[in-house]
Amino acid sequence: MVDAKAVGYSPTHERPGAFYDTFERKSDLQQQTHYCPGCGHGIVHKLLARAIDELGIQDRTVLISPVGCSVFAYYYFDVGNVQVAHGRAPAVATAIKRSRPGSIVIGYQGDGDLAAIGTAEIVHAANRGEGVTVIFVNNGIYGMTGGQMAPTTPLGKKTTTSPLGRDMFNEGAPIHVCEMLNSLDAPVFIERVGLGNNQQIMQAAKGIRRAVENQVKGLGFSFVEVLSPCPTIWKMQPVEAQRFVRDEMAGIFGIGNLRDQTPDALARPELIPPPPLADLPGVLDIDDGIHDAPHPAQQLDLRIKVAGFGGQGVLMLGEVLAEAGLEAGYEVSWLPSYGPEMRSGTSNCHVRLSHDPIDSPLVYLPNVLLAMNEPSLRKFLPGVEEGAIVLYNGSEVPPGCARPDVRLLTVPATRIADELGAAKVANIVMLGALLEATAILEEAPIRAALHRLVKSQRYFDLDMVALGCGREVLRQSQSDDSLWAV
Ligand SMILES: Cc1ncc(C[n+]2csc(CCOP(=O)(O)OP(=O)(O)O)c2C)c(N)n1
Ligand code: SF4
């Protein structure tokens, strides 16, 4: 492989240094991409990888791959990679560039991604003049999903969603994205290139390189649209598809530079950093005693995962914890994660209670796991933090579930709930056991939270009994040293 940094460029037929040596996606296809023969994505990848090599920016490049045929770009580019939801690349690129101004952020999008579901994102990112580079691969069709009409599909083209051929008054005319963005003030560089023949490809290489180089120079929003063949969905041989780009698409859209303000552009000014979170109430002139709750006495950082079958009240248990934490004056978050079915599918939620502001509602490394069934225990036990407390809904720890570095306690919550005549309150039995084991919250905020969340008085009363039973069962089974400080 070429040492691109040493030579300053990667020769045409060599694998660029910005590509991985082998592609790990499939064990039997480590030397080739997943793209169809004659697909433009492969060519654009190579041009982009060469630009990265030539500019010596591999270590600080972040490539954003979209949803579309190029979703797997991260298997090929040996750079920082983020794969984003459909159409959201400009929003994510904005966030990365603003939080890591030294990085080179490249959004890579297809026409369905950028010009249909993601239209708003690209227009506003361009209008803000975000200092990122966008490579827009326009093949005039939804490739990945099998050939639906895209905003850039040529008039008359038959697609699965325009079976009679795209009609100006039925589906609208193809959108000229470069021209649309060129109506905005902020972009610095807008160019349309094609892959219709070698000459066009050479031009495309220059355009892509310029768009990346502008970012290296800190100049602002740079956009390159690449007219690109999709032989498979166009139902053409690769050569014919290339001819279509050259003779048809280039005529419809036009090839060339629409804007180059780089000679006059000043480096984009650094953004004013946002104030620290703790100063926000002052900046916004709002009262930060938002819920009139007492300031919590305990320094707490609880990262709780509650998991079980759908129907076991897993999400509700998390909600009670979060509401009670709020009541007690903590910062809280609650993030549900649903299984494929509501009942009997798996479900879990992430709950955080903290003395300090919470950065993310996701719980990666729980220090509390409430496992309402065996599959949840098996799934989540290996990922809990050393020293975590784990409560398992059962009478015995299932075989093979030991972790000597955590406190694993059994709570027969379902059995107790059955004895109370209401299987639904097993989650509250578990909550009672947690309160007894950890003393993380007083009973008053729990009671207040249950009051708010449980509408029927009968169930509220039952919940209070279940809570007491959970406490009692843990008291009986554990010695005093089970009190666990978090
Ligand atoms: C939110 C959402 N909506 C729809 C889809 C289905 N989907 C996957 S790829 C795609 C279109 C991709 O077309 P394009 O952006 O032109 O890329 P290409 O595959 O042609 O490279 C769609 C609609 C999805 N994955 N997510
Ligand atoms: S379907 Fe089209 S865009 Fe997708 S990989 Fe194949 S040729 Fe490329």
Short mmCIF file of C-alpha atoms and ligand atoms in Angstrom, two decimals:
data_model
loop_
_atom_site.label_atom_id
_atom_site.label_comp_id
_atom_site.label_asym_id
_atom_site.label_seq_id
_atom_site.Cartn_x
_atom_site.Cartn_y
_atom_site.Cartn_z
CA MET A 1 0.00 0.00 0.00
CA VAL A 2 1.11 3.53 -0.73
CA ASP A 3 2.28 5.69 2.13
CA ALA A 4 0.03 8.53 1.02
CA LYS A 5 1.36 10.97 3.58
CA ALA A 6 4.91 10.41 2.38
CA VAL A 7 4.17 10.80 -1.33
CA GLY A 8 1.44 13.42 -0.91
CA TYR A 9 -0.93 11.64 -3.31
CA SER A 10 -2.12 8.15 -4.08
CA PRO A 11 -1.46 6.92 -7.61
CA THR A 12 -4.58 6.19 -9.63
CA HIS A 13 -4.43 2.41 -9.54
CA GLU A 14 -3.33 2.00 -5.93
CA ARG A 15 -5.67 1.50 -3.05
CA PRO A 16 -5.83 4.86 -1.27
CA GLY A 17 -4.43 4.92 2.25
CA ALA A 18 -7.78 6.21 3.53
CA PHE A 19 -9.31 2.80 2.71
CA TYR A 20 -8.96 -0.20 4.95
CA ASP A 21 -6.72 -2.95 3.65
CA THR A 22 -9.50 -5.50 3.96
CA PHE A 23 -13.23 -4.98 4.21
CA GLU A 24 -14.55 -6.96 7.15
CA ARG A 25 -18.20 -6.82 6.21
CA LYS A 26 -18.39 -10.34 4.85
CA SER A 27 -15.83 -13.01 5.55
CA ASP A 28 -15.67 -14.12 1.90
CA LEU A 29 -15.63 -10.62 0.32
CA GLN A 30 -12.74 -8.89 2.02
CA GLN A 31 -11.26 -7.36 -1.12
CA GLN A 32 -14.33 -5.93 -2.76
CA THR A 33 -17.12 -3.52 -1.92
CA HIS A 34 -20.81 -4.40 -1.81
CA TYR A 35 -21.58 -2.07 -4.72
CA CYS A 36 -22.95 -3.43 -8.02
CA PRO A 37 -20.60 -3.50 -11.02
CA GLY A 38 -20.58 -0.05 -12.64
CA CYS A 39 -22.09 1.70 -9.59
CA GLY A 40 -20.99 5.30 -9.15
CA HIS A 41 -20.61 5.00 -5.38
CA GLY A 42 -17.42 2.97 -5.76
CA ILE A 43 -15.87 5.64 -7.98
CA VAL A 44 -16.91 8.48 -5.67
CA HIS A 45 -15.49 6.57 -2.70
CA LYS A 46 -12.16 6.28 -4.44
CA LEU A 47 -12.06 9.95 -5.43
CA LEU A 48 -12.89 10.97 -1.90
CA ALA A 49 -10.36 8.61 -0.37
CA ARG A 50 -7.67 9.99 -2.67
CA ALA A 51 -8.57 13.56 -1.69
CA ILE A 52 -8.24 12.58 1.97
CA ASP A 53 -4.83 11.06 1.26
CA GLU A 54 -3.62 14.01 -0.75
CA LEU A 55 -4.67 16.50 1.92
CA GLY A 56 -3.13 14.37 4.69
CA ILE A 57 -6.26 14.53 6.84
CA GLN A 58 -7.07 10.88 7.43
CA ASP A 59 -6.56 11.13 11.19
CA ARG A 60 -9.02 13.97 11.64
CA THR A 61 -11.66 13.11 9.04
CA VAL A 62 -15.14 12.08 10.14
CA LEU A 63 -17.25 10.57 7.37
CA ILE A 64 -20.99 10.51 7.81
CA SER A 65 -22.60 7.67 5.93
CA PRO A 66 -26.29 7.87 5.12
CA VAL A 67 -29.14 5.44 4.72
CA GLY A 68 -29.03 4.25 1.12
CA CYS A 69 -26.71 2.00 -0.87
CA SER A 70 -23.72 3.79 0.66
CA VAL A 71 -24.83 2.98 4.20
CA PHE A 72 -21.77 0.73 4.55
CA ALA A 73 -19.22 3.41 3.64
CA TYR A 74 -17.79 2.90 7.12
CA TYR A 75 -16.60 -0.56 6.11
CA TYR A 76 -14.28 1.00 3.54
CA PHE A 77 -13.01 4.32 4.90
CA ASP A 78 -10.38 4.09 7.59
CA VAL A 79 -11.42 7.39 9.16
CA GLY A 80 -13.78 8.40 11.95
CA ASN A 81 -17.19 7.10 10.91
CA VAL A 82 -20.72 7.89 11.96
CA GLN A 83 -23.72 6.27 10.29
CA VAL A 84 -26.84 8.35 10.68
CA ALA A 85 -30.60 8.12 10.28
CA HIS A 86 -32.10 8.76 6.87
CA GLY A 87 -31.56 12.37 5.76
CA ARG A 88 -29.93 13.51 8.97
CA ALA A 89 -26.31 13.76 7.84
CA PRO A 90 -26.24 17.60 7.73
CA ALA A 91 -27.62 17.84 11.27
CA VAL A 92 -25.09 15.34 12.60
CA ALA A 93 -22.30 16.96 10.59
CA THR A 94 -23.21 20.29 12.18
CA ALA A 95 -23.01 18.82 15.65
CA ILE A 96 -19.66 17.13 15.04
CA LYS A 97 -18.07 20.13 13.36
CA ARG A 98 -19.24 22.49 16.06
CA SER A 99 -18.12 20.31 18.90
CA ARG A 100 -14.86 19.25 17.21
CA PRO A 101 -13.91 22.25 15.07
CA GLY A 102 -10.55 20.71 14.19
CA SER A 103 -12.14 17.70 12.52
CA ILE A 104 -12.84 17.46 8.81
CA VAL A 105 -16.48 16.47 8.54
CA ILE A 106 -17.77 15.01 5.29
CA GLY A 107 -21.44 14.28 4.75
CA TYR A 108 -22.08 11.65 2.08
CA GLN A 109 -25.66 11.38 0.84
CA GLY A 110 -27.79 9.94 -1.95
CA ASP A 111 -30.63 11.78 -3.65
CA GLY A 112 -33.40 10.06 -1.71
CA ASP A 113 -31.54 10.78 1.48
CA LEU A 114 -30.55 14.37 0.79
CA ALA A 115 -33.28 15.67 -1.49
CA ALA A 116 -36.36 13.85 -0.16
CA ILE A 117 -36.43 12.95 3.52
CA GLY A 118 -33.47 15.23 4.31
CA THR A 119 -34.40 18.36 2.32
CA ALA A 120 -34.86 20.55 5.37
CA GLU A 121 -31.55 19.51 6.92
CA ILE A 122 -29.43 20.25 3.87
CA VAL A 123 -31.10 23.59 3.15
CA HIS A 124 -30.63 24.84 6.68
CA ALA A 125 -27.08 23.54 7.09
CA ALA A 126 -26.18 25.29 3.83
CA ASN A 127 -28.01 28.42 4.90
CA ARG A 128 -26.05 28.52 8.13
CA GLY A 129 -22.89 28.06 6.13
CA GLU A 130 -21.74 25.18 8.32
CA GLY A 131 -18.06 24.58 7.71
CA VAL A 132 -18.54 21.04 6.39
CA THR A 133 -18.22 19.26 3.05
CA VAL A 134 -21.17 17.50 1.46
CA ILE A 135 -20.85 14.92 -1.30
CA PHE A 136 -24.24 14.40 -2.91
CA VAL A 137 -24.45 11.30 -5.09
CA ASN A 138 -27.34 11.84 -7.48
CA ASN A 139 -28.30 8.68 -9.34
CA GLY A 140 -31.87 9.83 -9.86
CA ILE A 141 -33.44 6.88 -8.03
CA TYR A 142 -33.76 5.13 -4.68
CA GLY A 143 -31.19 2.41 -5.22
CA MET A 144 -31.17 0.57 -1.94
CA THR A 145 -34.93 0.10 -1.70
CA GLY A 146 -35.32 -1.14 -5.25
CA GLY A 147 -36.14 1.80 -7.49
CA GLN A 148 -38.67 4.25 -6.13
CA MET A 149 -38.80 7.71 -7.72
CA ALA A 150 -36.39 10.23 -6.24
CA PRO A 151 -36.77 14.03 -6.30
CA THR A 152 -34.07 14.02 -9.00
CA THR A 153 -35.59 11.32 -11.24
CA PRO A 154 -35.70 12.63 -14.84
CA LEU A 155 -39.08 13.38 -16.41
CA GLY A 156 -40.53 10.43 -18.26
CA LYS A 157 -38.53 7.86 -16.25
CA LYS A 158 -40.52 4.86 -15.12
CA THR A 159 -39.89 3.89 -11.53
CA THR A 160 -41.76 1.62 -9.14
CA THR A 161 -43.62 4.67 -7.80
CA SER A 162 -44.04 6.44 -11.15
CA PRO A 163 -44.95 3.42 -13.32
CA LEU A 164 -46.28 5.59 -16.13
CA GLY A 165 -43.14 7.68 -16.21
CA ARG A 166 -42.46 10.80 -14.16
CA ASP A 167 -44.87 13.49 -15.18
CA MET A 168 -44.26 17.17 -14.53
CA PHE A 169 -47.80 17.76 -13.26
CA ASN A 170 -48.21 14.52 -11.39
CA GLU A 171 -44.86 14.08 -9.64
CA GLY A 172 -43.22 17.46 -10.28
CA ALA A 173 -40.05 18.15 -12.22
CA PRO A 174 -36.64 16.93 -11.01
CA ILE A 175 -35.22 19.14 -8.30
CA HIS A 176 -31.95 20.87 -9.15
CA VAL A 177 -30.36 20.78 -5.73
CA CYS A 178 -27.24 22.81 -6.57
CA GLU A 179 -29.38 25.61 -8.00
CA MET A 180 -31.63 25.53 -4.96
CA LEU A 181 -28.68 25.86 -2.59
CA ASN A 182 -27.14 28.49 -4.81
CA SER A 183 -30.04 30.78 -3.94
CA LEU A 184 -28.68 30.95 -0.39
CA ASP A 185 -26.09 33.47 0.75
CA ALA A 186 -23.81 31.38 2.90
CA PRO A 187 -22.37 28.50 0.83
CA VAL A 188 -18.82 29.02 -0.37
CA PHE A 189 -18.52 26.35 -3.04
CA ILE A 190 -21.18 24.58 -5.12
CA GLU A 191 -20.30 22.37 -8.06
CA ARG A 192 -22.00 19.67 -10.10
CA VAL A 193 -19.83 16.97 -11.63
CA GLY A 194 -20.52 13.70 -13.40
CA LEU A 195 -19.14 10.21 -13.85
CA GLY A 196 -20.16 9.96 -17.52
CA ASN A 197 -16.66 9.40 -18.94
CA ASN A 198 -13.03 9.66 -17.88
CA GLN A 199 -12.89 13.36 -18.52
CA GLN A 200 -15.89 13.94 -16.26
CA ILE A 201 -14.40 11.67 -13.62
CA MET A 202 -11.15 13.68 -13.63
CA GLN A 203 -13.25 16.81 -13.17
CA ALA A 204 -15.19 15.13 -10.39
CA ALA A 205 -11.92 14.29 -8.64
CA LYS A 206 -10.94 17.96 -8.70
CA GLY A 207 -14.35 19.12 -7.45
CA ILE A 208 -14.36 16.66 -4.57
CA ARG A 209 -10.85 17.57 -3.62
CA ARG A 210 -11.65 21.29 -3.69
CA ALA A 211 -14.73 20.78 -1.51
CA VAL A 212 -12.66 18.99 1.11
CA GLU A 213 -9.72 21.36 0.83
CA ASN A 214 -12.02 24.33 1.47
CA GLN A 215 -12.84 22.81 4.81
CA VAL A 216 -9.20 22.25 5.60
CA LYS A 217 -8.77 25.98 4.98
CA GLY A 218 -11.73 26.67 7.28
CA LEU A 219 -13.72 28.40 4.55
CA GLY A 220 -17.32 27.29 5.02
CA PHE A 221 -20.01 25.16 3.39
CA SER A 222 -18.85 23.26 0.28
CA PHE A 223 -21.14 21.11 -1.79
CA VAL A 224 -20.45 18.75 -4.69
CA GLU A 225 -23.23 16.95 -6.55
CA VAL A 226 -22.07 13.91 -8.49
CA LEU A 227 -24.27 12.63 -11.35
CA SER A 228 -23.78 8.96 -10.91
CA PRO A 229 -24.82 5.70 -12.62
CA CYS A 230 -27.00 3.05 -10.99
CA PRO A 231 -26.92 0.30 -13.63
CA THR A 232 -28.83 -2.23 -11.54
CA ILE A 233 -31.95 -0.20 -10.87
CA TRP A 234 -31.80 1.61 -14.20
CA LYS A 235 -31.72 -1.89 -15.75
CA MET A 236 -28.78 -0.99 -17.96
CA GLN A 237 -25.35 -2.44 -18.59
CA PRO A 238 -22.63 -0.40 -16.83
CA VAL A 239 -21.41 1.12 -20.10
CA GLU A 240 -24.92 2.09 -21.10
CA ALA A 241 -25.54 3.59 -17.64
CA GLN A 242 -22.38 5.65 -17.93
CA ARG A 243 -23.55 6.87 -21.31
CA PHE A 244 -26.89 7.85 -19.75
CA VAL A 245 -25.06 10.01 -17.21
CA ARG A 246 -23.00 11.64 -19.93
CA ASP A 247 -25.70 12.16 -22.55
CA GLU A 248 -28.91 12.49 -20.52
CA MET A 249 -28.31 13.47 -16.91
CA ALA A 250 -25.61 15.98 -17.70
CA GLY A 251 -28.05 17.61 -20.12
CA ILE A 252 -30.90 17.69 -17.62
CA PHE A 253 -28.91 19.03 -14.69
CA GLY A 254 -25.92 20.72 -16.28
CA ILE A 255 -22.33 20.19 -15.22
CA GLY A 256 -20.02 22.84 -13.86
CA ASN A 257 -19.26 25.18 -11.04
CA LEU A 258 -22.16 27.25 -9.76
CA ARG A 259 -20.34 29.11 -7.04
CA ASP A 260 -16.76 29.55 -5.97
CA GLN A 261 -16.32 32.22 -3.39
CA THR A 262 -13.18 30.70 -2.00
CA PRO A 263 -10.82 33.40 -3.32
CA ASP A 264 -12.70 36.04 -1.30
CA ALA A 265 -13.93 33.91 1.57
CA LEU A 266 -12.52 34.60 4.97
CA ALA A 267 -12.04 31.75 7.39
CA ARG A 268 -15.31 31.11 9.16
CA PRO A 269 -15.20 32.76 12.58
CA GLU A 270 -15.06 30.53 15.61
CA LEU A 271 -18.45 30.09 17.20
CA ILE A 272 -19.12 31.60 20.59
CA PRO A 273 -18.93 28.62 22.93
CA PRO A 274 -22.18 27.85 24.74
CA PRO A 275 -22.28 28.72 28.44
CA PRO A 276 -21.73 25.91 30.93
CA LEU A 277 -24.95 24.07 31.67
CA ALA A 278 -24.99 25.26 35.26
CA ASP A 279 -25.01 28.93 34.09
CA LEU A 280 -27.99 28.48 31.77
CA PRO A 281 -30.72 29.49 34.24
CA GLY A 282 -28.84 32.77 34.83
CA VAL A 283 -28.34 33.39 31.09
CA LEU A 284 -31.98 32.69 30.37
CA ASP A 285 -33.07 34.59 33.45
CA ILE A 286 -35.16 31.74 34.75
CA ASP A 287 -35.59 30.29 38.17
CA ASP A 288 -33.59 27.10 38.41
CA GLY A 289 -35.66 25.78 41.33
CA ILE A 290 -37.83 24.38 38.56
CA HIS A 291 -39.84 21.94 40.65
CA ASP A 292 -39.49 23.63 44.02
CA ALA A 293 -37.91 20.43 45.19
CA PRO A 294 -35.44 20.45 48.01
CA HIS A 295 -31.85 20.27 46.83
CA PRO A 296 -30.90 16.63 47.17
CA ALA A 297 -28.77 15.82 50.15
CA GLN A 298 -27.09 12.75 48.64
CA GLN A 299 -24.41 12.86 45.98
CA LEU A 300 -25.99 10.37 43.68
CA ASP A 301 -25.18 8.98 40.26
CA LEU A 302 -27.56 6.14 39.63
CA ARG A 303 -27.47 4.48 36.25
CA ILE A 304 -30.32 2.01 36.31
CA LYS A 305 -31.34 -0.57 33.75
CA VAL A 306 -34.76 -2.15 34.26
CA ALA A 307 -35.45 -5.11 32.01
CA GLY A 308 -38.02 -7.85 31.57
CA PHE A 309 -40.92 -9.03 29.43
CA GLY A 310 -43.42 -6.55 28.02
CA GLY A 311 -46.38 -6.53 30.42
CA GLN A 312 -44.25 -6.83 33.59
CA GLY A 313 -44.41 -3.12 34.26
CA VAL A 314 -40.76 -2.57 33.39
CA LEU A 315 -41.27 0.86 31.85
CA MET A 316 -43.61 1.88 34.66
CA LEU A 317 -41.02 0.89 37.26
CA GLY A 318 -38.48 3.13 35.53
CA GLU A 319 -41.01 5.93 35.37
CA VAL A 320 -41.74 5.70 39.10
CA LEU A 321 -38.02 5.88 39.86
CA ALA A 322 -37.57 8.90 37.60
CA GLU A 323 -40.63 10.72 38.96
CA ALA A 324 -39.58 10.02 42.52
CA GLY A 325 -36.06 11.25 41.77
CA LEU A 326 -37.52 14.44 40.34
CA GLU A 327 -39.65 14.86 43.43
CA ALA A 328 -36.55 14.44 45.58
CA GLY A 329 -34.74 17.19 43.65
CA TYR A 330 -32.41 15.09 41.52
CA GLU A 331 -31.66 15.49 37.84
CA VAL A 332 -33.41 12.58 36.14
CA SER A 333 -33.89 10.91 32.78
CA TRP A 334 -36.00 7.96 31.63
CA LEU A 335 -35.56 6.35 28.25
CA PRO A 336 -37.80 3.44 27.23
CA SER A 337 -36.71 0.82 24.75
CA TYR A 338 -39.54 -1.25 23.33
CA GLY A 339 -39.30 -4.79 22.06
CA PRO A 340 -40.91 -5.77 18.77
CA GLU A 341 -44.19 -6.67 20.49
CA MET A 342 -45.81 -4.85 23.38
CA ARG A 343 -46.90 -7.92 25.32
CA SER A 344 -44.50 -10.76 25.99
CA GLY A 345 -41.75 -9.10 23.96
CA THR A 346 -38.68 -7.89 25.74
CA SER A 347 -38.65 -4.39 27.04
CA ASN A 348 -36.21 -2.34 29.02
CA CYS A 349 -35.60 1.18 30.08
CA HIS A 350 -32.72 3.37 31.08
CA VAL A 351 -33.14 5.55 34.16
CA ARG A 352 -30.68 8.04 35.52
CA LEU A 353 -30.84 9.91 38.81
CA SER A 354 -28.04 12.28 39.49
CA HIS A 355 -26.98 15.11 41.69
CA ASP A 356 -25.39 16.72 38.62
CA PRO A 357 -26.84 17.56 35.20
CA ILE A 358 -27.22 14.44 33.02
CA ASP A 359 -25.31 14.39 29.75
CA SER A 360 -27.04 11.42 28.10
CA PRO A 361 -30.17 9.44 28.96
CA LEU A 362 -28.50 6.27 27.71
CA VAL A 363 -27.21 3.91 30.37
CA TYR A 364 -24.14 2.16 29.02
CA LEU A 365 -22.64 0.95 32.27
CA PRO A 366 -25.43 0.37 34.79
CA ASN A 367 -24.67 0.48 38.50
CA VAL A 368 -28.13 -0.92 39.18
CA LEU A 369 -29.83 -3.69 37.24
CA LEU A 370 -33.39 -4.73 37.96
CA ALA A 371 -33.87 -7.96 36.01
CA MET A 372 -37.52 -9.00 35.97
CA ASN A 373 -36.81 -12.29 34.20
CA GLU A 374 -33.99 -14.70 33.46
CA PRO A 375 -33.28 -13.66 29.85
CA SER A 376 -32.82 -10.08 31.03
CA LEU A 377 -30.42 -11.16 33.74
CA ARG A 378 -28.40 -13.20 31.27
CA LYS A 379 -28.37 -10.39 28.75
CA PHE A 380 -27.50 -7.45 30.96
CA LEU A 381 -25.53 -8.91 33.88
CA PRO A 382 -22.24 -9.10 31.93
CA GLY A 383 -22.46 -5.37 31.17
CA VAL A 384 -23.02 -3.94 34.66
CA GLU A 385 -20.35 -1.97 36.45
CA GLU A 386 -18.13 -3.64 38.99
CA GLY A 387 -19.75 -3.17 42.40
CA ALA A 388 -23.23 -2.78 40.85
CA ILE A 389 -26.32 -3.96 42.63
CA VAL A 390 -28.40 -6.48 40.72
CA LEU A 391 -31.87 -7.52 41.83
CA TYR A 392 -33.24 -10.58 40.13
CA ASN A 393 -36.91 -11.52 40.12
CA GLY A 394 -36.60 -15.13 41.26
CA SER A 395 -35.80 -17.36 44.21
CA GLU A 396 -32.44 -18.59 43.02
CA VAL A 397 -29.71 -17.20 40.84
CA PRO A 398 -29.90 -19.14 37.54
CA PRO A 399 -26.90 -21.35 36.78
CA GLY A 400 -23.99 -19.59 35.10
CA CYS A 401 -25.07 -16.11 36.21
CA ALA A 402 -22.56 -15.53 38.97
CA ARG A 403 -20.53 -12.34 39.06
CA PRO A 404 -18.48 -12.14 42.22
CA ASP A 405 -17.76 -8.45 41.71
CA VAL A 406 -21.42 -7.36 41.94
CA ARG A 407 -24.13 -7.65 44.61
CA LEU A 408 -26.61 -10.04 43.12
CA LEU A 409 -29.74 -10.39 45.25
CA THR A 410 -32.81 -12.50 44.55
CA VAL A 411 -36.29 -11.10 45.11
CA PRO A 412 -39.23 -13.45 44.39
CA ALA A 413 -41.28 -10.50 43.23
CA THR A 414 -43.67 -12.38 40.96
CA ARG A 415 -44.41 -14.97 43.64
CA ILE A 416 -45.13 -12.25 46.20
CA ALA A 417 -47.30 -10.34 43.74
CA ASP A 418 -49.24 -13.53 43.01
CA GLU A 419 -49.79 -14.03 46.74
CA LEU A 420 -51.14 -10.47 46.89
CA GLY A 421 -53.53 -11.46 44.12
CA ALA A 422 -52.16 -9.01 41.54
CA ALA A 423 -49.33 -10.22 39.32
CA LYS A 424 -49.05 -6.69 37.95
CA VAL A 425 -47.48 -5.34 41.14
CA ALA A 426 -44.34 -7.50 40.90
CA ASN A 427 -42.54 -4.40 39.62
CA ILE A 428 -43.42 -2.50 42.81
CA VAL A 429 -42.26 -5.40 44.98
CA MET A 430 -38.95 -5.07 43.15
CA LEU A 431 -38.93 -1.34 43.81
CA GLY A 432 -39.49 -1.94 47.52
CA ALA A 433 -36.54 -4.33 47.55
CA LEU A 434 -34.37 -1.78 45.78
CA LEU A 435 -35.24 0.93 48.29
CA GLU A 436 -34.43 -1.43 51.14
CA ALA A 437 -31.16 -2.56 49.59
CA THR A 438 -29.87 0.86 48.70
CA ALA A 439 -31.70 3.57 50.64
CA ILE A 440 -31.41 5.73 47.56
CA LEU A 441 -34.74 7.47 48.01
CA GLU A 442 -37.06 8.15 50.90
CA GLU A 443 -40.51 6.64 50.78
CA ALA A 444 -42.26 10.04 50.52
CA PRO A 445 -41.13 10.84 46.94
CA ILE A 446 -41.94 7.27 45.89
CA ARG A 447 -45.41 7.63 47.33
CA ALA A 448 -45.86 10.98 45.56
CA ALA A 449 -44.68 9.50 42.26
CA LEU A 450 -47.04 6.54 42.56
CA HIS A 451 -49.85 8.92 43.38
CA ARG A 452 -49.23 10.78 40.16
CA LEU A 453 -48.78 7.73 37.96
CA VAL A 454 -51.34 5.29 39.33
CA LYS A 455 -54.82 6.49 38.62
CA SER A 456 -56.88 4.00 40.63
CA GLN A 457 -56.95 4.20 44.42
CA ARG A 458 -57.24 0.40 44.60
CA TYR A 459 -53.98 -0.08 42.73
CA PHE A 460 -52.28 2.69 44.64
CA ASP A 461 -53.14 0.93 47.90
CA LEU A 462 -52.00 -2.38 46.47
CA ASP A 463 -48.76 -0.78 45.34
CA MET A 464 -48.06 0.52 48.82
CA VAL A 465 -48.56 -2.99 50.23
CA ALA A 466 -46.32 -4.42 47.48
CA LEU A 467 -43.67 -1.84 48.28
CA GLY A 468 -43.71 -2.90 51.92
CA CYS A 469 -43.50 -6.58 50.96
CA GLY A 470 -40.48 -5.90 48.78
CA ARG A 471 -38.75 -4.16 51.65
CA GLU A 472 -39.65 -6.93 54.04
CA VAL A 473 -38.42 -9.77 51.85
CA LEU A 474 -35.11 -8.08 51.40
CA ARG A 475 -34.79 -7.31 55.12
CA GLN A 476 -35.39 -10.95 55.93
CA SER A 477 -32.96 -12.32 53.42
CA GLN A 478 -30.10 -9.92 53.94
CA SER A 479 -27.99 -8.95 56.87
CA ASP A 480 -27.42 -5.27 57.66
CA ASP A 481 -24.37 -5.02 55.48
CA SER A 482 -26.63 -5.32 52.43
CA LEU A 483 -27.19 -1.58 52.67
CA TRP A 484 -25.34 -0.38 49.69
CA ALA A 485 -24.06 3.09 49.19
CA VAL A 486 -24.26 4.59 45.70
C1 LIG B 1 -36.77 6.86 8.07
C2 LIG B 1 -36.58 5.94 6.90
N1 LIG B 1 -37.41 6.04 5.85
C3 LIG B 1 -37.25 5.23 4.79
C4 LIG B 1 -36.24 4.32 4.77
C5 LIG B 1 -36.08 3.38 3.58
N2 LIG B 1 -34.97 3.77 2.72
C6 LIG B 1 -33.78 3.18 2.82
S1 LIG B 1 -32.70 3.72 1.68
C7 LIG B 1 -33.85 4.75 1.01
C8 LIG B 1 -33.57 5.59 -0.19
C9 LIG B 1 -32.16 5.59 -0.60
O1 LIG B 1 -32.01 6.25 -1.83
P1 LIG B 1 -30.81 7.24 -2.10
O2 LIG B 1 -30.65 8.19 -0.98
O3 LIG B 1 -31.07 7.85 -3.43
O4 LIG B 1 -29.52 6.33 -2.09
P2 LIG B 1 -29.06 5.17 -3.07
O5 LIG B 1 -29.54 3.91 -2.42
O6 LIG B 1 -29.67 5.40 -4.41
O7 LIG B 1 -27.59 5.27 -3.07
C10 LIG B 1 -35.06 4.66 1.69
C11 LIG B 1 -36.27 5.43 1.36
C12 LIG B 1 -35.38 4.24 5.89
N3 LIG B 1 -34.37 3.37 5.94
N4 LIG B 1 -35.58 5.07 6.94
S1 SF4 B 2 -28.43 -0.47 -6.63
FE1 SF4 B 2 -27.54 1.21 -7.81
S2 SF4 B 2 -26.72 2.66 -6.31
FE2 SF4 B 2 -27.10 0.72 -5.27
S3 SF4 B 2 -25.15 -0.38 -5.33
FE3 SF4 B 2 -26.33 -1.06 -7.09
S4 SF4 B 2 -25.75 0.28 -8.76
FE4 SF4 B 2 -25.09 1.24 -6.86
#
